[in-house]
Amino acid sequence: MPPEVCLREAVHPSDRDAVRRIVTDSGFFTAAEVDVAVELVDERLAKGEASGYEFLFADQDGAVAGYACYGEIACTVGSYDLYWVAVDPALQRQGLGRRLVDEVERRIAERQGRKAYIETSSRALYEPTRQFYLRCGYREVARFPDFYAPEDDKVVYEKSLSR
Ligand SMILES: CC(C)(COP(=O)(O)OP(=O)(O)OC[C@H]1O[C@@H](n2cnc3c(N)ncnc32)[C@H](O)[C@@H]1OP(=O)(O)O)[C@@H](O)C(=O)NCCC(=O)NCCS
C-alpha cells in the first residue's frame, strides 16, 4: 500500500528547510528563486494570515513530499495567484501535484474566489510544468514577450473556479 499523504495548512519553522530542499532538488529554479520561495515561508511565519501567503503541505512518512503556496491578489475581487507548487522529485508523477492544486482550488472557491492564475516561463525547461498546468485544467490567457529575459516569455494560465 502506498504511504498515506497528510495535508496541512499550518506552517512550521522546519518547513523553511523542507521548501528549500524540494525547490532546490527540482532543478528548475535559480538560487535567487529558491531564496524567494523560502522568504514566503518566513513571511507567513512572521505575519500569519496578514502575510497574504497561504500554504498547503503534503506530508508523507514524516517528511514534506510537496507543497503549494497561494494567495488572493490585492485589489481584485476573488482572483488568486498560485505562486508555487512543487513536489519532491522522487515522488513526482504519482498524482501529488494534482492533489495539491485541486485542494488549493477547493480552498479558494470556499472563500468565494473566482479565478486562479499561475505564471511560468516559456523556456523549454518548463515544458513539463506547462503540461502539468494544462492537465490540471488551466488555459493560457496571456504571454509577455521577453519578460524574464530575451527569448524568455512570461506565460500566464487561468482557471475559473466553480463554487
Ligand atoms: C509540476 C509538478 C508540481 C507536478 O507534480 P506531480 O506530482 O509530478 O504531478 P501529477 O503526478 O499530479 O500529474 C498531474 C498531471 O500532470 C501531468 N504531468 C506531470 N508532470 C508532467 C511532465 N513532466 N510532463 C508531462 N505531463 C506531466 C501528469 O501526466 C498528470 O496528468 P494526467 O493525470 O492527466 O495524466 C512537479 O513536476 C514539480 O514539482 N516540478 C518542479 C517544480 C515546478 O515546475 N513547479 C511549478 C512552478 S512553481
PDB file of C-alpha atoms and ligand atoms in Angstrom, residues 26 28-29 83-87 91-99 126 128-129 131-133 135-136, ligand 1:
ATOM      1  CA  SER A  26      13.552  20.146  -8.531  1.00  0.00           C
ATOM      2  CA  PHE A  28      14.057  24.159 -12.012  1.00  0.00           C
ATOM      3  CA  PHE A  29      14.945  27.217 -10.013  1.00  0.00           C
ATOM      4  CA  TYR A  83       2.722  31.193  -6.504  1.00  0.00           C
ATOM      5  CA  TRP A  84       4.410  27.833  -6.088  1.00  0.00           C
ATOM      6  CA  VAL A  85       3.642  24.186  -6.424  1.00  0.00           C
ATOM      7  CA  ALA A  86       6.463  21.703  -6.110  1.00  0.00           C
ATOM      8  CA  VAL A  87       6.763  18.012  -5.389  1.00  0.00           C
ATOM      9  CA  LEU A  91       7.619  11.422  -5.625  1.00  0.00           C
ATOM     10  CA  GLN A  92       6.583  13.121  -8.846  1.00  0.00           C
ATOM     11  CA  ARG A  93       4.153  11.651 -11.391  1.00  0.00           C
ATOM     12  CA  GLN A  94       2.096   9.969  -8.659  1.00  0.00           C
ATOM     13  CA  GLY A  95      -0.759  12.455  -8.538  1.00  0.00           C
ATOM     14  CA  LEU A  96       0.516  14.585  -5.659  1.00  0.00           C
ATOM     15  CA  GLY A  97       0.888  17.803  -7.647  1.00  0.00           C
ATOM     16  CA  ARG A  98      -2.654  17.494  -8.953  1.00  0.00           C
ATOM     17  CA  ARG A  99      -3.973  16.776  -5.478  1.00  0.00           C
ATOM     18  CA  TYR A 126       9.370  24.453 -18.193  1.00  0.00           C
ATOM     19  CA  PRO A 128       6.670  19.697 -18.210  1.00  0.00           C
ATOM     20  CA  THR A 129       5.389  22.418 -15.894  1.00  0.00           C
ATOM     21  CA  GLN A 131       1.906  20.395 -19.467  1.00  0.00           C
ATOM     22  CA  PHE A 132       1.068  19.906 -15.804  1.00  0.00           C
ATOM     23  CA  TYR A 133      -0.973  23.133 -15.728  1.00  0.00           C
ATOM     24  CA  ARG A 135      -3.580  18.737 -17.472  1.00  0.00           C
ATOM     25  CA  CYS A 136      -4.920  20.433 -14.355  1.00  0.00           C
TER      26      CYS A 136
HETATM   27  C1  LIG B   1       4.941  20.339 -11.783  1.00  0.00           C
HETATM   28  C2  LIG B   1       4.878  19.369 -10.614  1.00  0.00           C
HETATM   29  C3  LIG B   1       4.379  20.126  -9.368  1.00  0.00           C
HETATM   30  C4  LIG B   1       3.891  18.225 -10.941  1.00  0.00           C
HETATM   31  O1  LIG B   1       3.738  17.407  -9.804  1.00  0.00           O
HETATM   32  P1  LIG B   1       3.454  15.829  -9.968  1.00  0.00           P
HETATM   33  O2  LIG B   1       3.094  15.293  -8.627  1.00  0.00           O
HETATM   34  O3  LIG B   1       4.577  15.177 -10.645  1.00  0.00           O
HETATM   35  O4  LIG B   1       2.191  15.831 -10.957  1.00  0.00           O
HETATM   36  P2  LIG B   1       0.987  14.762 -11.018  1.00  0.00           P
HETATM   37  O5  LIG B   1       1.543  13.389 -10.870  1.00  0.00           O
HETATM   38  O6  LIG B   1      -0.075  15.163 -10.040  1.00  0.00           O
HETATM   39  O7  LIG B   1       0.472  14.977 -12.504  1.00  0.00           O
HETATM   40  C5  LIG B   1      -0.720  15.679 -12.814  1.00  0.00           C
HETATM   41  C6  LIG B   1      -0.903  15.722 -14.306  1.00  0.00           C
HETATM   42  O8  LIG B   1       0.179  16.465 -14.907  1.00  0.00           O
HETATM   43  C7  LIG B   1       0.857  15.634 -15.853  1.00  0.00           C
HETATM   44  N1  LIG B   1       2.300  15.827 -15.705  1.00  0.00           N
HETATM   45  C8  LIG B   1       3.000  15.865 -14.549  1.00  0.00           C
HETATM   46  N2  LIG B   1       4.303  16.004 -14.804  1.00  0.00           N
HETATM   47  C9  LIG B   1       4.415  16.007 -16.151  1.00  0.00           C
HETATM   48  C10 LIG B   1       5.527  16.063 -17.026  1.00  0.00           C
HETATM   49  N3  LIG B   1       6.784  16.122 -16.553  1.00  0.00           N
HETATM   50  N4  LIG B   1       5.303  16.053 -18.355  1.00  0.00           N
HETATM   51  C11 LIG B   1       4.052  15.972 -18.856  1.00  0.00           C
HETATM   52  N5  LIG B   1       2.940  15.893 -18.058  1.00  0.00           N
HETATM   53  C12 LIG B   1       3.141  15.913 -16.736  1.00  0.00           C
HETATM   54  C13 LIG B   1       0.538  14.203 -15.451  1.00  0.00           C
HETATM   55  O9  LIG B   1       0.601  13.351 -16.566  1.00  0.00           O
HETATM   56  C14 LIG B   1      -0.860  14.328 -14.906  1.00  0.00           C
HETATM   57  O10 LIG B   1      -1.814  14.328 -15.953  1.00  0.00           O
HETATM   58  P3  LIG B   1      -2.908  13.163 -16.085  1.00  0.00           P
HETATM   59  O11 LIG B   1      -3.347  12.835 -14.682  1.00  0.00           O
HETATM   60  O12 LIG B   1      -3.961  13.799 -16.879  1.00  0.00           O
HETATM   61  O13 LIG B   1      -2.156  12.063 -16.729  1.00  0.00           O
HETATM   62  C15 LIG B   1       6.264  18.709 -10.337  1.00  0.00           C
HETATM   63  O14 LIG B   1       6.713  18.097 -11.511  1.00  0.00           O
HETATM   64  C16 LIG B   1       7.314  19.679  -9.858  1.00  0.00           C
HETATM   65  O15 LIG B   1       7.464  19.897  -8.654  1.00  0.00           O
HETATM   66  N6  LIG B   1       8.066  20.255 -10.807  1.00  0.00           N
HETATM   67  C17 LIG B   1       9.154  21.160 -10.478  1.00  0.00           C
HETATM   68  C18 LIG B   1       8.663  22.443  -9.900  1.00  0.00           C
HETATM   69  C19 LIG B   1       7.744  23.212 -10.837  1.00  0.00           C
HETATM   70  O16 LIG B   1       7.957  23.311 -12.018  1.00  0.00           O
HETATM   71  N7  LIG B   1       6.711  23.808 -10.203  1.00  0.00           N
HETATM   72  C20 LIG B   1       5.789  24.659 -10.919  1.00  0.00           C
HETATM   73  C21 LIG B   1       6.243  26.084 -10.945  1.00  0.00           C
HETATM   74  S1  LIG B   1       6.079  26.846  -9.358  1.00  0.00           S
END
